mmCIF file of C-alpha atoms in Angstrom:
data_model
loop_
_atom_site.group_PDB
_atom_site.id
_atom_site.type_symbol
_atom_site.label_atom_id
_atom_site.label_comp_id
_atom_site.label_asym_id
_atom_site.label_seq_id
_atom_site.Cartn_x
_atom_site.Cartn_y
_atom_site.Cartn_z
ATOM 1 C CA UNK A 71 40.068 68.744 270.090
ATOM 2 C CA UNK A 72 38.862 65.856 268.227
ATOM 3 C CA UNK A 73 40.643 62.544 268.609
ATOM 4 C CA UNK A 74 39.610 59.658 266.089
ATOM 5 C CA UNK A 75 40.625 56.255 267.087
ATOM 6 C CA UNK A 76 39.230 52.708 265.659
ATOM 7 C CA UNK A 77 39.494 49.000 266.754
ATOM 8 C CA UNK A 78 40.832 46.206 266.553
ATOM 9 C CA UNK A 79 43.987 47.710 264.604
ATOM 10 C CA UNK A 80 43.878 44.243 262.567
ATOM 11 C CA UNK A 81 41.487 42.033 262.909
ATOM 12 C CA UNK A 82 42.080 38.758 259.788
ATOM 13 C CA UNK A 83 38.911 36.740 259.165
ATOM 14 C CA UNK A 84 37.610 33.905 256.526
ATOM 15 C CA UNK A 85 36.390 34.735 253.151
ATOM 16 C CA UNK A 86 32.677 35.262 253.353
ATOM 17 C CA UNK A 87 32.186 36.083 257.494
ATOM 18 C CA UNK A 88 30.588 39.576 258.303
ATOM 19 C CA UNK A 89 32.600 41.733 259.938
ATOM 20 C CA UNK A 90 32.321 44.886 261.989
ATOM 21 C CA UNK A 91 35.506 47.534 262.185
ATOM 22 C CA UNK A 92 34.287 50.033 264.614
ATOM 23 C CA UNK A 93 35.041 54.180 265.142
ATOM 24 C CA UNK A 94 35.220 56.254 267.597
ATOM 25 C CA UNK A 95 34.811 60.069 268.343
ATOM 26 C CA UNK A 96 36.166 62.415 270.928
ATOM 27 C CA UNK A 97 33.503 65.258 270.235
ATOM 28 C CA UNK A 98 30.415 64.454 269.172
ATOM 29 C CA UNK A 99 30.209 67.677 267.141
ATOM 30 C CA UNK A 100 30.257 66.626 263.860
ATOM 31 C CA UNK A 101 28.979 67.796 260.611
ATOM 32 C CA UNK A 102 30.005 64.812 258.267
ATOM 33 C CA UNK A 103 32.061 61.126 258.505
ATOM 34 C CA UNK A 104 33.529 59.182 256.586
ATOM 35 C CA UNK A 105 34.854 55.142 256.027
ATOM 36 C CA UNK A 106 37.647 55.106 253.298
ATOM 37 C CA UNK A 107 39.913 52.376 252.332
ATOM 38 C CA UNK A 108 42.896 52.238 252.111
ATOM 39 C CA UNK A 109 44.674 49.215 249.861
ATOM 40 C CA UNK A 110 48.907 48.787 250.386
ATOM 41 C CA UNK A 111 51.101 51.781 248.446
ATOM 42 C CA UNK A 112 47.470 53.616 247.093
ATOM 43 C CA UNK A 113 45.241 57.044 248.532
ATOM 44 C CA UNK A 114 42.482 56.675 250.012
ATOM 45 C CA UNK A 115 39.014 55.758 248.812
ATOM 46 C CA UNK A 116 36.122 57.494 249.941
ATOM 47 C CA UNK A 117 33.666 54.433 250.887
ATOM 48 C CA UNK A 118 30.811 56.514 251.842
ATOM 49 C CA UNK A 119 29.118 58.677 253.522
ATOM 50 C CA UNK A 120 27.261 59.721 257.065
ATOM 51 C CA UNK A 121 26.048 63.790 256.976
ATOM 52 C CA UNK A 122 24.974 64.269 261.058
ATOM 53 C CA UNK A 123 22.186 64.780 260.239
ATOM 54 C CA UNK A 124 21.681 60.542 260.048
ATOM 55 C CA UNK A 125 21.899 57.621 261.084
ATOM 56 C CA UNK A 126 23.378 55.117 258.700
ATOM 57 C CA UNK A 127 24.395 54.953 254.910
ATOM 58 C CA UNK A 128 24.479 51.952 252.196
ATOM 59 C CA UNK A 129 26.772 50.715 249.190
ATOM 60 C CA UNK A 130 26.105 47.694 248.264
ATOM 61 C CA UNK A 131 27.637 45.189 251.175
ATOM 62 C CA UNK A 132 28.971 47.762 253.349
ATOM 63 C CA UNK A 133 27.259 50.227 255.929
ATOM 64 C CA UNK A 134 28.069 52.411 257.899
ATOM 65 C CA UNK A 135 26.139 52.957 260.176
ATOM 66 C CA UNK A 136 26.722 57.190 263.172
ATOM 67 C CA UNK A 137 26.130 57.207 267.054
ATOM 68 C CA UNK A 138 26.795 60.805 267.153
ATOM 69 C CA UNK A 139 25.632 61.159 271.036
ATOM 70 C CA UNK A 140 28.063 57.900 271.589
ATOM 71 C CA UNK A 141 30.339 58.664 269.831
ATOM 72 C CA UNK A 142 30.848 56.260 267.518
ATOM 73 C CA UNK A 143 30.756 54.989 263.835
ATOM 74 C CA UNK A 144 30.435 51.032 263.074
ATOM 75 C CA UNK A 145 31.386 49.912 258.767
ATOM 76 C CA UNK A 146 29.598 46.650 258.632
ATOM 77 C CA UNK A 147 31.149 44.365 255.789
ATOM 78 C CA UNK A 148 28.613 41.306 254.695
ATOM 79 C CA UNK A 149 30.170 38.827 252.990
ATOM 80 C CA UNK A 150 33.826 39.167 252.939
ATOM 81 C CA UNK A 151 36.416 38.515 250.121
ATOM 82 C CA UNK A 152 39.915 38.726 249.516
ATOM 83 C CA UNK A 153 39.408 41.736 247.701
ATOM 84 C CA UNK A 154 38.039 43.635 250.920
ATOM 85 C CA UNK A 155 41.678 42.909 252.704
ATOM 86 C CA UNK A 156 42.443 46.774 252.878
ATOM 87 C CA UNK A 157 43.116 49.230 255.708
ATOM 88 C CA UNK A 158 39.678 50.822 256.374
ATOM 89 C CA UNK A 159 40.404 54.722 258.454
ATOM 90 C CA UNK A 160 37.505 56.990 259.350
ATOM 91 C CA UNK A 161 36.902 60.267 259.502
ATOM 92 C CA UNK A 162 34.814 63.237 260.806
ATOM 93 C CA UNK A 163 35.038 66.777 260.651
ATOM 94 C CA UNK A 164 32.355 69.476 262.322
ATOM 95 C CA UNK A 165 31.505 72.364 260.390
ATOM 96 C CA UNK A 166 33.663 74.290 257.624
ATOM 97 C CA UNK A 167 36.522 72.124 259.284
ATOM 98 C CA UNK A 168 38.453 69.643 257.683
ATOM 99 C CA UNK A 169 38.353 66.344 258.095
ATOM 100 C CA UNK A 170 41.366 64.150 261.324
ATOM 101 C CA UNK A 171 41.546 61.206 260.571
ATOM 102 C CA UNK A 172 41.129 57.588 262.718
ATOM 103 C CA UNK A 173 44.608 54.939 262.700
ATOM 104 C CA UNK A 174 42.924 53.082 260.486
ATOM 105 C CA UNK A 175 41.414 48.860 260.943
ATOM 106 C CA UNK A 176 44.224 46.636 258.910
ATOM 107 C CA UNK A 177 41.955 43.644 257.440
ATOM 108 C CA UNK A 178 43.126 40.541 256.013
ATOM 109 C CA UNK A 179 40.203 37.959 254.158
ATOM 110 C CA UNK A 180 41.422 34.593 254.052
ATOM 111 C CA UNK A 181 40.530 32.204 251.290
ATOM 112 C CA UNK B 74 38.393 61.442 234.260
ATOM 113 C CA UNK B 75 42.075 61.129 235.103
ATOM 114 C CA UNK B 76 43.472 60.754 238.905
ATOM 115 C CA UNK B 77 45.245 63.220 241.014
ATOM 116 C CA UNK B 78 49.198 62.810 240.123
ATOM 117 C CA UNK B 79 52.124 62.748 242.529
ATOM 118 C CA UNK B 80 55.512 62.572 241.552
ATOM 119 C CA UNK B 81 58.128 61.008 242.933
ATOM 120 C CA UNK B 82 56.935 57.734 244.145
ATOM 121 C CA UNK B 83 58.967 57.273 245.983
ATOM 122 C CA UNK B 84 62.012 59.058 247.871
ATOM 123 C CA UNK B 85 65.088 58.470 250.033
ATOM 124 C CA UNK B 86 67.331 60.817 251.372
ATOM 125 C CA UNK B 87 69.951 62.064 253.807
ATOM 126 C CA UNK B 88 68.912 63.743 256.338
ATOM 127 C CA UNK B 89 69.261 67.536 256.165
ATOM 128 C CA UNK B 90 68.437 66.538 252.813
ATOM 129 C CA UNK B 91 66.217 68.157 250.788
ATOM 130 C CA UNK B 92 63.444 67.564 249.058
ATOM 131 C CA UNK B 93 60.415 68.184 246.703
ATOM 132 C CA UNK B 94 57.190 66.508 246.296
ATOM 133 C CA UNK B 95 54.396 67.470 242.962
ATOM 134 C CA UNK B 96 51.283 66.833 243.131
ATOM 135 C CA UNK B 97 48.132 67.371 239.774
ATOM 136 C CA UNK B 98 45.625 67.739 240.828
ATOM 137 C CA UNK B 99 42.147 66.889 239.315
ATOM 138 C CA UNK B 100 41.239 69.573 236.495
ATOM 139 C CA UNK B 101 38.834 71.807 238.011
ATOM 140 C CA UNK B 102 38.677 71.056 241.345
ATOM 141 C CA UNK B 103 39.676 74.229 243.413
ATOM 142 C CA UNK B 104 40.544 72.649 246.507
ATOM 143 C CA UNK B 105 44.585 70.982 247.319
ATOM 144 C CA UNK B 106 45.524 69.586 250.181
ATOM 145 C CA UNK B 107 48.636 67.709 251.370
ATOM 146 C CA UNK B 108 48.942 64.782 254.215
ATOM 147 C CA UNK B 109 51.756 63.195 255.934
ATOM 148 C CA UNK B 110 50.950 59.301 256.806
ATOM 149 C CA UNK B 111 52.794 57.893 259.370
ATOM 150 C CA UNK B 112 53.573 53.978 259.496
ATOM 151 C CA UNK B 113 50.823 52.677 261.293
ATOM 152 C CA UNK B 114 48.588 55.971 261.890
ATOM 153 C CA UNK B 115 45.730 58.314 260.329
ATOM 154 C CA UNK B 116 46.700 61.148 257.358
ATOM 155 C CA UNK B 117 47.398 64.666 259.168
ATOM 156 C CA UNK B 118 46.513 67.844 257.463
ATOM 157 C CA UNK B 119 49.594 70.121 256.432
ATOM 158 C CA UNK B 120 48.449 72.689 254.349
ATOM 159 C CA UNK B 121 45.157 73.098 252.771
ATOM 160 C CA UNK B 122 44.524 75.893 248.675
ATOM 161 C CA UNK B 123 41.782 77.216 247.900
ATOM 162 C CA UNK B 124 43.022 78.086 244.535
ATOM 163 C CA UNK B 125 46.522 79.663 244.949
ATOM 164 C CA UNK B 126 45.593 80.872 248.296
ATOM 165 C CA UNK B 127 46.335 78.400 252.113
ATOM 166 C CA UNK B 128 43.411 78.310 253.703
ATOM 167 C CA UNK B 129 45.104 76.083 256.383
ATOM 168 C CA UNK B 130 48.226 75.287 257.417
ATOM 169 C CA UNK B 131 48.022 75.178 260.835
ATOM 170 C CA UNK B 132 49.767 71.983 261.667
ATOM 171 C CA UNK B 133 52.252 72.877 259.259
ATOM 172 C CA UNK B 134 56.164 72.837 260.548
ATOM 173 C CA UNK B 135 57.224 76.248 258.489
ATOM 174 C CA UNK B 136 60.952 76.092 260.503
ATOM 175 C CA UNK B 137 61.340 73.168 257.846
ATOM 176 C CA UNK B 138 58.408 72.493 255.809
ATOM 177 C CA UNK B 139 57.202 74.835 252.726
ATOM 178 C CA UNK B 140 54.466 73.766 250.167
ATOM 179 C CA UNK B 141 53.101 76.527 247.323
ATOM 180 C CA UNK B 142 50.531 76.442 244.022
ATOM 181 C CA UNK B 143 51.010 78.380 241.546
ATOM 182 C CA UNK B 144 48.828 79.844 239.343
ATOM 183 C CA UNK B 145 45.924 77.401 241.578
ATOM 184 C CA UNK B 146 46.746 74.203 239.247
ATOM 185 C CA UNK B 147 50.274 72.272 239.797
ATOM 186 C CA UNK B 148 50.739 72.285 243.888
ATOM 187 C CA UNK B 149 54.983 71.316 246.193
ATOM 188 C CA UNK B 150 55.879 70.360 248.966
ATOM 189 C CA UNK B 151 59.059 70.637 249.707
ATOM 190 C CA UNK B 152 61.075 70.339 253.598
ATOM 191 C CA UNK B 153 64.530 71.357 253.662
ATOM 192 C CA UNK B 154 65.955 70.099 256.025
ATOM 193 C CA UNK B 155 65.028 67.072 256.572
ATOM 194 C CA UNK B 156 64.727 64.792 259.664
ATOM 195 C CA UNK B 157 64.770 61.088 260.304
ATOM 196 C CA UNK B 158 60.768 61.262 262.060
ATOM 197 C CA UNK B 159 60.006 63.317 257.931
ATOM 198 C CA UNK B 160 60.269 59.527 257.128
ATOM 199 C CA UNK B 161 55.968 59.292 255.975
ATOM 200 C CA UNK B 162 54.108 58.730 253.141
ATOM 201 C CA UNK B 163 53.071 62.806 251.351
ATOM 202 C CA UNK B 164 49.921 62.551 250.670
ATOM 203 C CA UNK B 165 48.176 65.180 247.805
ATOM 204 C CA UNK B 166 44.539 65.131 247.231
ATOM 205 C CA UNK B 167 41.694 67.724 245.697
ATOM 206 C CA UNK B 168 38.342 68.781 246.124
ATOM 207 C CA UNK B 169 35.567 70.098 244.246
ATOM 208 C CA UNK B 170 31.987 70.424 245.990
ATOM 209 C CA UNK B 171 31.295 68.886 249.401
ATOM 210 C CA UNK B 172 33.003 66.565 252.008
ATOM 211 C CA UNK B 173 34.426 65.013 247.895
ATOM 212 C CA UNK B 174 37.958 63.927 248.669
ATOM 213 C CA UNK B 175 40.692 61.901 245.980
ATOM 214 C CA UNK B 176 43.849 61.199 247.141
ATOM 215 C CA UNK B 177 46.876 60.401 245.114
ATOM 216 C CA UNK B 178 48.737 57.476 245.184
ATOM 217 C CA UNK B 179 51.491 59.170 247.322
ATOM 218 C CA UNK B 180 54.744 60.033 247.734
ATOM 219 C CA UNK B 181 57.100 57.279 250.454
ATOM 220 C CA UNK B 182 59.831 59.404 252.105
ATOM 221 C CA UNK B 183 62.530 57.343 253.726
ATOM 222 C CA UNK B 184 64.930 59.710 255.402
ATOM 223 C CA UNK B 185 67.902 58.489 256.728
#
């Protein structure tokens, strides 16, 4: 059974810092890995999707990497802003299977 | 493009009462999901529909939870009777292709 963990559970940084969020999964036979953002009282918004054949994906100040063999992914946020404050969740799925979500990292970027 | 609509936004009920949630997915999205998100945890899939047929309900507590998607559009999720541990946010999501999901804002249920 696939399990997804995320470290740290919460993170507080001053504005402008670069930061890394970590995601680990127990079964390396994944099809996709996806990073989501969740604002308080809102649903999830997809940030980046990495297919199993890819090593990383970039969108603006966000860069996500995937190391299937070690069961890890990182989300790098450059030059953080207060508007980046949210909970970030990663999720993985196997081929033809539904996503399994991690518990998320709650990020606070202080002005 | 309109998003996934859910109602109500909040609901407080006593244990052993029943409750129903409603979801209207994005037009044309054949796949619809209901997730349960307990505070501090990631969403857990309860049920997946493809049009009006159930694809995966392996994690749905069928003794108290039920869901339907009539005509392959709107969906309702019902809990009867509710327990304290059902307190959570219930998220609906829809998908048209690949792994691109659109989530609603959820219904926050508090069982007292």
